[in-house]
Coordinates of C-alpha atoms (C1' of nucleotides) in Angstrom, one line a residue:
Chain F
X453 CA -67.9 62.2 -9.8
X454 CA -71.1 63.9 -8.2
X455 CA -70.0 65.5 -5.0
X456 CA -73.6 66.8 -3.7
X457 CA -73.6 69.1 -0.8
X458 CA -72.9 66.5 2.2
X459 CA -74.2 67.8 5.2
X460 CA -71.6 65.8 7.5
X461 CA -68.2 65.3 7.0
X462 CA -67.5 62.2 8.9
X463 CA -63.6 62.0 7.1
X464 CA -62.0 64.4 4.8
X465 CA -61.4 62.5 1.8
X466 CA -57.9 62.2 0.7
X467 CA -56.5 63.6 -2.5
X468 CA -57.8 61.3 -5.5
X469 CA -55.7 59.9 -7.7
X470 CA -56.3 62.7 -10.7
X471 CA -53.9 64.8 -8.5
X472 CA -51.1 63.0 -9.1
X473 CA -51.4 62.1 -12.6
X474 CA -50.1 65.5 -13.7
X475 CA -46.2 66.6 -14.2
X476 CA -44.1 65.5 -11.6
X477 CA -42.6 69.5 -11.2
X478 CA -46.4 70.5 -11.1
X479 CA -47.4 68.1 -8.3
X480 CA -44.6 68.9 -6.3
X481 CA -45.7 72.5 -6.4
X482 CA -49.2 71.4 -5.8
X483 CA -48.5 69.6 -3.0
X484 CA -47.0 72.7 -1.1
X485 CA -49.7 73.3 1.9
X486 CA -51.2 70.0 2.0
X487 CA -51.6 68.3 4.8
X488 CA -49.9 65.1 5.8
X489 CA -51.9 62.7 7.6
X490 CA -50.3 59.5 9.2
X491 CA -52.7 57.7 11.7
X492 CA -50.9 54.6 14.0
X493 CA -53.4 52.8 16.2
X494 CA -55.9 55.5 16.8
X495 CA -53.5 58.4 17.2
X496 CA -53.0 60.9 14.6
X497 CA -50.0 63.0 13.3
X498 CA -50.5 65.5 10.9
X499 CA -48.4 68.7 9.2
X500 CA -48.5 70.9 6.9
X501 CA -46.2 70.0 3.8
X502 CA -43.8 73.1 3.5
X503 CA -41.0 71.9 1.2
X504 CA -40.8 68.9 -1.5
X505 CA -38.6 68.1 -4.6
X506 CA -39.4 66.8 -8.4
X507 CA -37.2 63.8 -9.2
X508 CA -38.6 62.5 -12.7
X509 CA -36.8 59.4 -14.5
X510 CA -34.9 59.7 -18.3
X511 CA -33.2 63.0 -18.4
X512 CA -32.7 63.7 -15.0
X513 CA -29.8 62.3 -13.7
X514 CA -30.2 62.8 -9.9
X515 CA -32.9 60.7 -9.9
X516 CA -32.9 57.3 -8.7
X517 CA -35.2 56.2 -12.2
X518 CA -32.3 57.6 -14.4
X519 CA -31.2 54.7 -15.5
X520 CA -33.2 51.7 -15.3
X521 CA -35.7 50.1 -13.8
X522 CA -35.0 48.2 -10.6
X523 CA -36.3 46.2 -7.7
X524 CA -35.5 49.5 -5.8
X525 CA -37.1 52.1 -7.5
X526 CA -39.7 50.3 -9.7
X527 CA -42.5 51.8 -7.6
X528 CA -41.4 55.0 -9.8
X529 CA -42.2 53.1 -12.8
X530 CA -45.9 52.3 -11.1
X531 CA -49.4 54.0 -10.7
X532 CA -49.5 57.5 -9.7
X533 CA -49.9 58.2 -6.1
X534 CA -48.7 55.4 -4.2
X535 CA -45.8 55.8 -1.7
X536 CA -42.4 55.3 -2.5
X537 CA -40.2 55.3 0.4
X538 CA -36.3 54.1 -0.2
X539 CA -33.4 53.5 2.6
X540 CA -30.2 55.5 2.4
X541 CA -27.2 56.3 3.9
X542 CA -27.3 53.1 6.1
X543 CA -30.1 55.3 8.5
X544 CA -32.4 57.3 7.0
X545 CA -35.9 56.6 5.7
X546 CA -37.5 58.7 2.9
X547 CA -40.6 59.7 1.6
X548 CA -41.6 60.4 -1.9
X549 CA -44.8 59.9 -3.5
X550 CA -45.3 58.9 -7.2
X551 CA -46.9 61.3 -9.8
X552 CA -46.5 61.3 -13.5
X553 CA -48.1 62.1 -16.4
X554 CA -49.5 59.4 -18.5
X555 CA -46.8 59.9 -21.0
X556 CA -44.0 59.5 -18.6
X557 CA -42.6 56.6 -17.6
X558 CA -41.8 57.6 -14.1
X559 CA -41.1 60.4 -11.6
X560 CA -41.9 61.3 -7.7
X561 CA -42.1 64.0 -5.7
X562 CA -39.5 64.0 -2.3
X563 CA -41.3 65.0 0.7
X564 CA -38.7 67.8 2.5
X565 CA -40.5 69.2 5.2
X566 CA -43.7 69.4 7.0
X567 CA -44.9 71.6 9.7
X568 CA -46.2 69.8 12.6
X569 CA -49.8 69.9 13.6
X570 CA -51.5 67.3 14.9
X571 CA -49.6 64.5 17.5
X572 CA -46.5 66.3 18.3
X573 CA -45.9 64.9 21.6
X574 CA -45.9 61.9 19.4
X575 CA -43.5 62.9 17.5
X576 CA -41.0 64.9 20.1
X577 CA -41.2 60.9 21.3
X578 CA -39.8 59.4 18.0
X579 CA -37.9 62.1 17.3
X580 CA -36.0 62.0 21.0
X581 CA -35.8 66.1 20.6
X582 CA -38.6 68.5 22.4
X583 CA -37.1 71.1 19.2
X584 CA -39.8 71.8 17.6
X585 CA -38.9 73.5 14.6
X586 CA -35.7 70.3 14.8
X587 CA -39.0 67.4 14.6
X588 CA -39.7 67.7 10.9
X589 CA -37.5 70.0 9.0
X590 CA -35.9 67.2 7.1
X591 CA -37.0 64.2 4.7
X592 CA -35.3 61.6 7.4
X593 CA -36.3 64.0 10.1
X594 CA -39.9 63.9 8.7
X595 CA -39.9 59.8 8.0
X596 CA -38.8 59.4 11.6
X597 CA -41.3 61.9 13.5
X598 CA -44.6 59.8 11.5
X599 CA -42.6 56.4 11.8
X600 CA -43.0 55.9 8.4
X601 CA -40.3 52.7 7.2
X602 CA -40.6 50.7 4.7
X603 CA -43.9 49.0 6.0
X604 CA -44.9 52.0 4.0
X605 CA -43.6 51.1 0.6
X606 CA -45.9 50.9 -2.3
X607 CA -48.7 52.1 0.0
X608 CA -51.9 53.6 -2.0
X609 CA -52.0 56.9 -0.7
X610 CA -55.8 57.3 -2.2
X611 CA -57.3 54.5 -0.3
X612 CA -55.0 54.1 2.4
X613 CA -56.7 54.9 6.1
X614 CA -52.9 54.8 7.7
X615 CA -51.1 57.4 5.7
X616 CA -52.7 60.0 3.3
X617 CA -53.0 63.3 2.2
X618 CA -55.6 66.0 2.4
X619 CA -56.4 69.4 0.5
X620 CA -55.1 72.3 2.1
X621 CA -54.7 76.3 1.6
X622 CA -53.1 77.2 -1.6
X623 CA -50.2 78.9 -0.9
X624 CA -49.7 82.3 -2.4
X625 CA -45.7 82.3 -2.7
X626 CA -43.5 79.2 -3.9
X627 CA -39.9 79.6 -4.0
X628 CA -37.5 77.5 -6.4
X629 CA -34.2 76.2 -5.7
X630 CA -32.0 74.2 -6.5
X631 CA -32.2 70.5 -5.2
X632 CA -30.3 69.4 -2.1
X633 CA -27.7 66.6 -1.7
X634 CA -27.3 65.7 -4.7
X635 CA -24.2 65.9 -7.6
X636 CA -26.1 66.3 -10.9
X637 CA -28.8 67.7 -12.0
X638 CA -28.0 71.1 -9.3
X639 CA -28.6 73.4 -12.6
X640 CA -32.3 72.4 -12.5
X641 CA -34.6 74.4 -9.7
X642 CA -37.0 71.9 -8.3
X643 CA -36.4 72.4 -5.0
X644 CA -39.7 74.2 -4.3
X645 CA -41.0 75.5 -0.4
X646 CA -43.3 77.8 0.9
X647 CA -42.2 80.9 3.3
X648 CA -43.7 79.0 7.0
X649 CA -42.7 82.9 8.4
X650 CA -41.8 81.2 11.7
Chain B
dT291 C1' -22.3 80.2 14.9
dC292 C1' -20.3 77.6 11.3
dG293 C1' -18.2 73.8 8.9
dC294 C1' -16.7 69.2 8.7
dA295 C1' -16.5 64.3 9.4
dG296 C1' -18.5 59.9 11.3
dA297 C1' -22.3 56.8 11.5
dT298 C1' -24.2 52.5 9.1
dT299 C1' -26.9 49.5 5.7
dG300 C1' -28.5 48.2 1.3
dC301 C1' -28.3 48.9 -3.5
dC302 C1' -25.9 49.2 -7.9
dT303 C1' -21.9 48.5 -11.0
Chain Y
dG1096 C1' -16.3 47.6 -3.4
dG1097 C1' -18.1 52.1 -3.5
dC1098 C1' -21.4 55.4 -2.5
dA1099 C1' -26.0 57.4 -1.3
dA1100 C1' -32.4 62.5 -2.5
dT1101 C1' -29.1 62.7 5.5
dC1102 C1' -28.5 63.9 10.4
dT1103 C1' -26.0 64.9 14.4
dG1104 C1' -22.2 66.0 17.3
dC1105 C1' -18.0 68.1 18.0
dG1106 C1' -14.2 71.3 17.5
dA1107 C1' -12.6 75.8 16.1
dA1108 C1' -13.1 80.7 15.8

DNA sequence: TCGCAGATTGCCT
DNA sequence: GGCAATCTGCGAA
C-alpha cells in the first residue's frame, strides 16, 4: 500500500480489511472511538462507537457460533469485516461485525453503543424519542436510530458506500466488564466501553 | 428511582 | 415448543 501525501481528501477511506483480521477481543477494543458511518439516500448518520462486545465461536458458549455452523450465523464463519446483523427477541435488530484471526474459525464484535454525531434529527425520527442520550445507548437502540435491518446482512463494510467505519481518536481509558444479557460465559470480561463523561 | 414483566418473531433442538 | 447478545412502560416505594 503506498499512501503518498494526498492533497485532497474527497472521502475518508474506511477501515481496510487488515483491521479486522486480528483477535476478535482485540478488535473490539480497537473499535472503541471509531466512528460509525451509515449514509441512506444522501443523508448521513454518524457516531462515535462507545461500547462493543467480543463474541468468538468454539469455547465461548454465549456465542451464537458455539456450536455449529448455521444458515443464521454462518456470516461468523465468513471473511473478516463484513456485517453480521441477526433478529432477536421477535423486535430487535443487531449489529455485529466479523473479525477473526486467520486461525479462528469465527468470532464478531457486538456493536453496544454509539454516540450520535452526524443526522440526529434523523435519528430522534426513527427512534420516535427527542432523548438524546435514549437514541443510541443500546445495540437495538443503535440498529433502529441508522435503520440498519437485515438489508444489511453480509454487507462488506470495506467497500461498502452505505454503511462503514472510519478511524477515529484512540481512546486513552477502556473499561472491561462482564457481557450483558446473556447466561454463560458472564465469568469472561468482554464487555469493553469508553468513559463518554457526559 | 428502581425493578419487573410483556411484547413478538424467527431460529434451534 | 422454547427461548433469545432487548427495550419500554408501568407499578410500587
Amino acid at each position: 500500500m503506498n499512501c503518498k501525501k494526498s492533497k485532497i481528501r474527497i472521502r475518508m477511506n474506511a477501515l481496510p480489511r487488515k483491521f479486522y483480521v486480528n483477535d476478535t477481543k482485540q478488535v473490539a477494543k480497537d473499535l472503541l472511538g471509531k466512528k460509525l458511518v451509515r449514509k441512506i439516500g444522501g443523508r448521513i448518520l454518524s457516531g462515535v462507537i462507545v461500547e462493543t462486545e467480543a463474541y468468538k465461536g468454539r469455547n465461548d458458549p454465549a456465542s451464537h457460533a458455539a456450536r455449529k455452523k448455521t444458515e443464521r450465523n454462518k456470516i461468523m464463519f465468513g471473511e473478516a469485516g463484513h456485517a453480521y446483523v441477526y433478529f432477536t427477541y421477535g423486535m430487535h435488530y443487531c449489529f455485529n461485525v466479523v473479525a477473526k484471526k486467520e486461525s479462528d474459525k469465527s468470532g464478531a464484535v457486538l456493536i453496544r453503543a454509539i454516540q450520535p454525531q452526524q443526522g440526529i434529527q434523523l435519528m430522534i425520527k426513527n427512534r420516535k424519542t427527542d432523548v438524546i442520550a435514549n437514541l443510541t445507548n443500546g445495540p437495538g437502540k443503535l440498529a433502529q436510530a441508522m435503520q440498519i435491518t437485515l438489508k444489511q446482512y453480509n454487507l462488506d463494510l470495506t467497500s461498502s458506500k452505505s454503511l462503514f467505519i472510519l478511524d477515529g481518536k484512540k481512546p486513552t481509558k477502556i473499561i472491561a466488564k462482564p457481557r450483558v444479557g446473556i447466561k454463560e460465559g458472564t465469568d469472561k470480561l468482554w464487555n469493553f466501553s469508553i468513559n463518554n463523561h457526559l
